[in-house]
Amino acid sequence: MIKQLNEKARTIITTDGEVDDMNSFLRYLLYSNEFDTEGIILTSSVYHYAGDDEKGIKPERWTGEKWIPYLISEYGKVYDHLKVHGEGYPTPEYLQSIYHVGNISFKGEYEQETDGSRFLENYLLEDTDERPLYIQTWGGTNTTARALRSIEEKYGHSPEWSTIKKRIEEKVVIYIILDQDDTYNEYIAKKMAY
C-alpha cells in the first residue's frame, strides 16, 4: 500500500489520564488538523484506574472522566483562531461526539464491555476505509483487548472469522507506550497479532 504524501493518518487515541497524557492530549489538539481523529477513549493502566466499589477495588491515582471533555471545551475557545492558521481542524462538537469511556475500573480489566469497547468494536467491524488505523495506546490496552475479544466472541466460530480477523490484523496498528497492563501479552498478541 503506497501512502500519499498529503494523506492524513487515521487514529484513535486511548488514554488513562495521567498528567503526561493530559499534556499530550492538549498538544495533540493543537496539531489535530494533521490527523484524522476517529475516536478518543478513556481507559485505565497499572498507574491509573477508577476502582470498583462492588469488587472492593479502590481507585489508584484516578483523574476522573471529565478532563477530556474539559480540554476539548478549552480547545473550542481557540478553535476559530486555529482555523485561521491551518485547515482541517476538527470541530469541538465532533471531538466531543467521539469521546467514550472504556474499561477504567482496574488495571488490565477487560471482562466487561463498556461504551468505549463497544465503540471500538463497532468501528473495527464497520470500517471500510482501507488506510491503516493507528490506535494510540497512551495507557493500557485493556479497552482495545475487550473490543477485539468481543469481535472474536461473536465471530470466532463463524465462516466470516478468518476474513474479519485478517482485515483487522492488516489494517490496525497498535502503538503502545510502556505496555501499561497485561492485556496485550495475555490476549492481543496471542489471539490477534500475526
Tab-separated table of C-alpha atoms in Angstrom:
chain	number	residue	atom	x	y	z
A	1	MET	CA	0.000	0.000	0.000
A	2	ILE	CA	1.541	3.312	-1.102
A	3	LYS	CA	0.652	6.191	1.156
A	4	GLN	CA	0.009	9.551	-0.437
A	5	LEU	CA	2.202	12.322	0.971
A	6	ASN	CA	-0.823	14.502	1.689
A	7	GLU	CA	-2.833	11.706	3.290
A	8	LYS	CA	-3.620	12.176	6.964
A	9	ALA	CA	-3.011	9.327	9.365
A	10	ARG	CA	-6.197	7.897	10.870
A	11	THR	CA	-6.045	7.479	14.617
A	12	ILE	CA	-7.976	6.517	17.715
A	13	ILE	CA	-6.467	7.690	20.997
A	14	THR	CA	-6.786	5.649	24.177
A	15	THR	CA	-5.510	7.295	27.348
A	16	ASP	CA	-5.523	6.710	31.100
A	17	GLY	CA	-5.476	10.336	32.208
A	18	GLU	CA	-2.023	10.523	33.715
A	19	VAL	CA	-0.665	14.074	33.807
A	20	ASP	CA	1.694	13.419	30.888
A	21	ASP	CA	-1.305	12.131	28.899
A	22	MET	CA	-3.217	15.306	29.669
A	23	ASN	CA	-0.286	17.319	28.345
A	24	SER	CA	-0.032	15.061	25.290
A	25	PHE	CA	-3.749	15.414	24.619
A	26	LEU	CA	-3.609	19.195	24.873
A	27	ARG	CA	-0.678	19.273	22.463
A	28	TYR	CA	-2.461	16.805	20.181
A	29	LEU	CA	-5.474	19.114	19.957
A	30	LEU	CA	-3.241	21.935	18.735
A	31	TYR	CA	-1.976	19.686	15.925
A	32	SER	CA	-5.238	17.826	15.332
A	33	ASN	CA	-5.563	19.267	11.829
A	34	GLU	CA	-2.705	16.957	10.834
A	35	PHE	CA	-4.663	13.766	11.658
A	36	ASP	CA	-7.994	12.112	11.029
A	37	THR	CA	-9.046	11.647	14.645
A	38	GLU	CA	-11.673	8.926	14.660
A	39	GLY	CA	-12.050	8.170	18.352
A	40	ILE	CA	-10.940	9.217	21.837
A	41	ILE	CA	-11.299	6.598	24.570
A	42	LEU	CA	-10.576	6.933	28.271
A	43	THR	CA	-9.043	3.749	29.643
A	44	SER	CA	-7.024	2.612	32.644
A	45	SER	CA	-3.482	1.444	33.287
A	46	VAL	CA	-1.380	-0.035	36.022
A	47	TYR	CA	-0.861	3.541	37.239
A	48	HIS	CA	-4.417	4.938	36.982
A	49	TYR	CA	-7.795	3.292	37.434
A	50	ALA	CA	-11.195	4.304	38.776
A	51	GLY	CA	-11.744	1.355	41.112
A	52	ASP	CA	-14.849	-0.743	41.630
A	53	ASP	CA	-16.729	-0.459	44.950
A	54	GLU	CA	-18.664	-3.689	44.356
A	55	LYS	CA	-15.433	-5.658	43.965
A	56	GLY	CA	-13.611	-3.815	46.734
A	57	ILE	CA	-11.121	-2.201	44.341
A	58	LYS	CA	-10.008	1.246	45.467
A	59	PRO	CA	-9.135	3.899	42.867
A	60	GLU	CA	-5.477	4.423	42.062
A	61	ARG	CA	-4.411	7.987	41.197
A	62	TRP	CA	-7.649	8.385	39.213
A	63	THR	CA	-8.151	11.729	37.465
A	64	GLY	CA	-11.797	11.205	36.539
A	65	GLU	CA	-13.809	11.109	33.332
A	66	LYS	CA	-14.287	14.832	32.739
A	67	TRP	CA	-10.790	16.049	31.886
A	68	ILE	CA	-11.073	15.110	28.190
A	69	PRO	CA	-14.392	16.941	27.640
A	70	TYR	CA	-12.953	19.869	29.605
A	71	LEU	CA	-9.837	20.119	27.430
A	72	ILE	CA	-11.960	19.813	24.297
A	73	SER	CA	-14.124	22.701	25.548
A	74	GLU	CA	-10.955	24.742	26.136
A	75	TYR	CA	-9.864	23.856	22.595
A	76	GLY	CA	-13.239	25.210	21.478
A	77	LYS	CA	-12.258	28.639	22.824
A	78	VAL	CA	-9.311	28.849	20.408
A	79	TYR	CA	-10.826	26.826	17.557
A	80	ASP	CA	-11.669	29.882	15.395
A	81	HIS	CA	-8.145	31.228	15.864
A	82	LEU	CA	-6.560	27.871	14.975
A	83	LYS	CA	-8.620	27.706	11.752
A	84	VAL	CA	-7.069	30.997	10.639
A	85	HIS	CA	-3.629	29.392	10.719
A	86	GLY	CA	-4.394	25.939	9.365
A	87	GLU	CA	-7.045	23.944	7.555
A	88	GLY	CA	-8.640	20.751	8.777
A	89	TYR	CA	-9.105	21.318	12.496
A	90	PRO	CA	-11.944	19.122	13.782
A	91	THR	CA	-14.796	20.977	15.427
A	92	PRO	CA	-15.071	20.779	19.226
A	93	GLU	CA	-18.528	19.272	18.768
A	94	TYR	CA	-17.113	16.477	16.618
A	95	LEU	CA	-14.367	15.737	19.150
A	96	GLN	CA	-16.911	15.607	21.989
A	97	SER	CA	-19.019	13.180	19.917
A	98	ILE	CA	-16.174	10.672	19.508
A	99	TYR	CA	-15.207	10.620	23.204
A	100	HIS	CA	-16.039	7.376	25.023
A	101	VAL	CA	-15.276	5.881	28.414
A	102	GLY	CA	-13.702	2.445	28.156
A	103	ASN	CA	-12.512	-0.091	30.698
A	104	ILE	CA	-11.447	2.038	33.646
A	105	SER	CA	-12.225	0.064	36.811
A	106	PHE	CA	-8.883	-1.715	37.231
A	107	LYS	CA	-5.559	-2.279	35.526
A	108	GLY	CA	-5.952	-4.792	32.751
A	109	GLU	CA	-9.698	-5.306	33.311
A	110	TYR	CA	-11.224	-6.423	30.030
A	111	GLU	CA	-14.020	-8.740	31.091
A	112	GLN	CA	-16.684	-6.033	30.933
A	113	GLU	CA	-17.986	-4.475	27.729
A	114	THR	CA	-18.035	-0.682	28.017
A	115	ASP	CA	-19.109	2.262	25.916
A	116	GLY	CA	-15.511	2.627	24.744
A	117	SER	CA	-15.007	-1.051	23.908
A	118	ARG	CA	-18.346	-1.208	22.040
A	119	PHE	CA	-17.431	1.932	20.080
A	120	LEU	CA	-14.102	0.401	19.082
A	121	GLU	CA	-15.649	-2.997	18.327
A	122	ASN	CA	-18.317	-1.483	16.057
A	123	TYR	CA	-15.789	0.830	14.471
A	124	LEU	CA	-13.460	-2.029	13.559
A	125	LEU	CA	-16.314	-4.111	12.188
A	126	GLU	CA	-17.889	-1.312	10.137
A	127	ASP	CA	-14.703	0.401	8.980
A	128	THR	CA	-14.471	0.447	5.182
A	129	ASP	CA	-11.542	2.856	4.894
A	130	GLU	CA	-8.549	0.974	3.530
A	131	ARG	CA	-5.971	3.253	5.152
A	132	PRO	CA	-4.153	1.945	8.230
A	133	LEU	CA	-5.797	2.773	11.559
A	134	TYR	CA	-3.364	3.722	14.310
A	135	ILE	CA	-4.654	3.013	17.810
A	136	GLN	CA	-2.501	5.142	20.079
A	137	THR	CA	-2.286	3.477	23.473
A	138	TRP	CA	-1.143	6.060	25.990
A	139	GLY	CA	-2.367	3.908	28.892
A	140	GLY	CA	-3.277	0.219	28.975
A	141	THR	CA	-4.511	-1.884	26.060
A	142	ASN	CA	-7.460	-3.301	28.017
A	143	THR	CA	-10.256	-1.477	26.150
A	144	THR	CA	-8.729	-2.455	22.806
A	145	ALA	CA	-8.401	-6.042	24.051
A	146	ARG	CA	-12.061	-6.026	25.132
A	147	ALA	CA	-13.177	-4.778	21.714
A	148	LEU	CA	-11.136	-7.432	19.911
A	149	ARG	CA	-12.333	-10.121	22.313
A	150	SER	CA	-15.969	-9.112	21.712
A	151	ILE	CA	-15.396	-9.455	17.977
A	152	GLU	CA	-13.834	-12.884	18.470
A	153	GLU	CA	-16.676	-13.996	20.764
A	154	LYS	CA	-19.269	-13.018	18.148
A	155	TYR	CA	-17.486	-14.237	15.013
A	156	GLY	CA	-14.762	-16.647	16.166
A	157	HIS	CA	-16.743	-19.758	15.216
A	158	SER	CA	-18.335	-18.326	12.086
A	159	PRO	CA	-17.245	-18.722	8.460
A	160	GLU	CA	-16.512	-14.953	8.330
A	161	TRP	CA	-13.967	-15.073	11.165
A	162	SER	CA	-10.819	-15.581	9.093
A	163	THR	CA	-11.769	-12.696	6.792
A	164	ILE	CA	-12.662	-10.352	9.691
A	165	LYS	CA	-9.513	-11.261	11.640
A	166	LYS	CA	-7.253	-10.820	8.614
A	167	ARG	CA	-8.775	-7.439	7.764
A	168	ILE	CA	-8.258	-6.164	11.330
A	169	GLU	CA	-4.719	-7.533	11.531
A	170	GLU	CA	-3.751	-5.956	8.214
A	171	LYS	CA	-5.300	-2.572	8.952
A	172	VAL	CA	-4.840	-1.868	12.667
A	173	VAL	CA	-1.525	-0.672	14.067
A	174	ILE	CA	-1.442	-0.596	17.866
A	175	TYR	CA	1.145	1.862	19.148
A	176	ILE	CA	1.810	1.058	22.800
A	177	ILE	CA	3.614	3.332	25.251
A	178	LEU	CA	5.235	1.291	28.046
A	179	ASP	CA	2.838	-1.693	27.877
A	180	GLN	CA	0.836	-0.395	30.851
A	181	ASP	CA	-1.203	-3.526	31.570
A	182	ASP	CA	-1.013	-7.236	30.703
A	183	THR	CA	-3.782	-7.425	28.106
A	184	TYR	CA	-1.537	-7.085	25.067
A	185	ASN	CA	0.571	-10.083	26.090
A	186	GLU	CA	-2.325	-12.067	27.558
A	187	TYR	CA	-4.812	-11.580	24.732
A	188	ILE	CA	-3.935	-9.387	21.755
A	189	ALA	CA	-0.519	-10.879	20.952
A	190	LYS	CA	-1.818	-14.439	21.354
A	191	LYS	CA	-5.150	-14.093	19.584
A	192	MET	CA	-4.959	-11.248	17.101
A	193	ALA	CA	-1.375	-10.428	16.146
A	194	TYR	CA	0.184	-12.281	13.253
